[in-house]
Coordinates of C-alpha atoms in Angstrom, one line a residue:
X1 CA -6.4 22.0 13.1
X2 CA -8.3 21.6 9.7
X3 CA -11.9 20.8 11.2
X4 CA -13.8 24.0 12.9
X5 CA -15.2 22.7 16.3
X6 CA -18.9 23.4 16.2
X7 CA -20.6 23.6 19.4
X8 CA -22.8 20.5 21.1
X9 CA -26.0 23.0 21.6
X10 CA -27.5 24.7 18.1
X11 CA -27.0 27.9 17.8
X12 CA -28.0 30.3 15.1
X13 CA -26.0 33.9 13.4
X14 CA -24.6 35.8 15.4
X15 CA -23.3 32.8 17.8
X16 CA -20.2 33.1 19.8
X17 CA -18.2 30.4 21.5
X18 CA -14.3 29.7 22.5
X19 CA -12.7 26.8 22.3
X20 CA -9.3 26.6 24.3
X21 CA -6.6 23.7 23.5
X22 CA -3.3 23.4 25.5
X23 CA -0.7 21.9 22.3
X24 CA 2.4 20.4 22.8
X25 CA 4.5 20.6 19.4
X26 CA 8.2 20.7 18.6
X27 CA 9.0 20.6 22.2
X28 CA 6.8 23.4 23.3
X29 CA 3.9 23.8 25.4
X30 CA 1.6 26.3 24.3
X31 CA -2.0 27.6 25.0
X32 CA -4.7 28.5 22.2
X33 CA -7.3 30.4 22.5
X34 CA -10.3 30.3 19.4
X35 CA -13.6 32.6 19.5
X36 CA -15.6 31.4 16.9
X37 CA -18.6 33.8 15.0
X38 CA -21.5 32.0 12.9
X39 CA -22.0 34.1 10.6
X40 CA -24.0 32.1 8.2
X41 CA -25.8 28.6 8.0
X42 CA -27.7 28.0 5.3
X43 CA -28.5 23.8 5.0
X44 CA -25.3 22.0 4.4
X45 CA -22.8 25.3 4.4
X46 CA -21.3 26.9 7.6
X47 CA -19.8 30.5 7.4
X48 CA -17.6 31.3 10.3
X49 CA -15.1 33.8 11.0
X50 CA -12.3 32.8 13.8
X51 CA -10.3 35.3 16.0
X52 CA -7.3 32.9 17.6
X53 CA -4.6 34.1 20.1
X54 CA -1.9 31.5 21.0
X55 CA 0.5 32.3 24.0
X56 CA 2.9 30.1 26.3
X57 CA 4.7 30.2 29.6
X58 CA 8.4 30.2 29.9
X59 CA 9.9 27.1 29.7
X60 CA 13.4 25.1 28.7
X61 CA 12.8 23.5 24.8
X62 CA 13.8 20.2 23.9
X63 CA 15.9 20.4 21.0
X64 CA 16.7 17.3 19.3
X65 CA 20.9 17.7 17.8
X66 CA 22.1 20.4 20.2
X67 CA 25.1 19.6 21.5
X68 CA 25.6 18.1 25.2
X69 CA 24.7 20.9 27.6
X70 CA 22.7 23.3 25.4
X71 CA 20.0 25.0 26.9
X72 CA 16.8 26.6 24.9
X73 CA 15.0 28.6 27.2
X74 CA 11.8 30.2 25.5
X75 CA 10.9 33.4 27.8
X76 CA 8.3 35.0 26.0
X77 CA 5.5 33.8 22.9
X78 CA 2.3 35.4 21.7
X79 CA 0.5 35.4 18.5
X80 CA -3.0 36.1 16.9
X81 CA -4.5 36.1 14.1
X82 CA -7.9 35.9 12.6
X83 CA -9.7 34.3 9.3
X84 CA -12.8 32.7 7.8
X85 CA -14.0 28.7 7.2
X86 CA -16.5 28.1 4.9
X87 CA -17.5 24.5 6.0
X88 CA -19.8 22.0 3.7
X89 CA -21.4 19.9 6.4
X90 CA -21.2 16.9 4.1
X91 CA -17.9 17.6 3.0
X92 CA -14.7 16.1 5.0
X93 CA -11.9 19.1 4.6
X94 CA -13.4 23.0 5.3
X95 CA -12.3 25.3 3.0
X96 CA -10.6 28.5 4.7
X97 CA -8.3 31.6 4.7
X98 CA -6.3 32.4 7.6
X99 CA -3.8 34.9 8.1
X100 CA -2.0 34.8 11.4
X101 CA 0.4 36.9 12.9
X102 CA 2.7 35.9 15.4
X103 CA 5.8 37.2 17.2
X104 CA 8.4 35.0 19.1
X105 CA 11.3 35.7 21.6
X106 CA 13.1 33.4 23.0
X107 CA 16.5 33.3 24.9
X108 CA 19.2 30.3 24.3
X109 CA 22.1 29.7 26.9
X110 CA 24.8 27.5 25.7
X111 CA 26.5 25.6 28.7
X112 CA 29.7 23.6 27.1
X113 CA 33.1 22.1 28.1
X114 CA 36.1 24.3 28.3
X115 CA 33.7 27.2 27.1
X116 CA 32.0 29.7 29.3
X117 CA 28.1 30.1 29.5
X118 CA 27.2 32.4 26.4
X119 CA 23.5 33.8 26.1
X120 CA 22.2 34.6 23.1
X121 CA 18.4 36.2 22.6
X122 CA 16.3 35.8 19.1
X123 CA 13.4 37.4 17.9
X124 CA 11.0 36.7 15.1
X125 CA 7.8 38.1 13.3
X126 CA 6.2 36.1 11.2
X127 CA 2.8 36.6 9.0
X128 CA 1.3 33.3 7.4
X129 CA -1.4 33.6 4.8
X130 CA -3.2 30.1 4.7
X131 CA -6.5 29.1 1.8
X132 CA -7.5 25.5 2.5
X133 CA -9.4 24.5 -0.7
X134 CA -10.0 20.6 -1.0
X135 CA -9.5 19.2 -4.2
X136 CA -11.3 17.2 -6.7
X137 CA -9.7 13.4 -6.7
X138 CA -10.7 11.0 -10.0
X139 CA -9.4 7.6 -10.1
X140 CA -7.2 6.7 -12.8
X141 CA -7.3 4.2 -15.4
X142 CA -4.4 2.0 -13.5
X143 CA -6.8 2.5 -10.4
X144 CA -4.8 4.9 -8.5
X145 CA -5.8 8.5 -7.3
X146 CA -4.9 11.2 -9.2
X147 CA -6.1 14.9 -8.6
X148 CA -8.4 16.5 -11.0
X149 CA -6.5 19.0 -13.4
X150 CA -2.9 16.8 -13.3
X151 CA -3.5 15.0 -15.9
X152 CA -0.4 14.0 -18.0
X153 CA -0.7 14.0 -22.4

């Protein structure tokens, strides 16, 4: 999610608030948890600092091109991370840094004919480092977008 949910009341530095989304993505239920900190507000610019934690239940995967019979069984998911957003209130895209965190397992059981039931676990760790900086866009001579700094000699 690119835009920082603000909440409905006004609140001033130092405010804290959670927002909690259940996301469904790539076959996979999963809760997330933000706790947003206003750290600064001064007329159109927003300084916040984020603390997110993401977790979800076991449950079978859908995996579009397994074979007939495959099973993905995730048993375990859990990841954090934390960051800032530096929002422009009359801008359309926050700029932000995130770096998250996150470590999976998960457990698949392959079911096919003539075989017999195999298991196999996985693990990952992962750390993403995410800047979200919106860029300039000029309109070109032929009347088409082009962004600022690509321009072609």
């Amino acid at each position: 999610q690119l835009a920082a949910p603000l909440p409905e009341e006004e609140v001033g530095a130092g405010a804290r608030w959670k927002v909690t989304q259940h996301i469904k993505n790539s076959g996979m239920t999963l809760t997330q948890m933000a706790t947003y900190t206003l750290d600064e507000h001064l007329l159109d610019n927003v300084k916040m600092s984020l603390d997110l934690k993401q977790t979800a239940p076991v449950q079978n995967l859908q995996s579009p091109g397994l074979p007939p019979g495959t099973t993905v069984k995730l048993k375990f998911l859990e990841s954090q991370g934390s960051g800032t957003v530096d929002l422009d209130l009359d801008r359309l895209v926050p700029t932000s840094d995130m770096t998250m965190k996150m470590k999976m397992d998960a457990e698949i059981s392959i079911e096919a004919p003539d075989m017999p039931p195999q298991t196999m676990p996985m693990g990952m760790k992962m750390e993403i480092d995410m800047k979200i900086r919106p860029g300039a866009v000029t309109e070109t001579e032929e009347g088409g977008d082009e962004e600022a700094g690509d321009e072609e000699d």
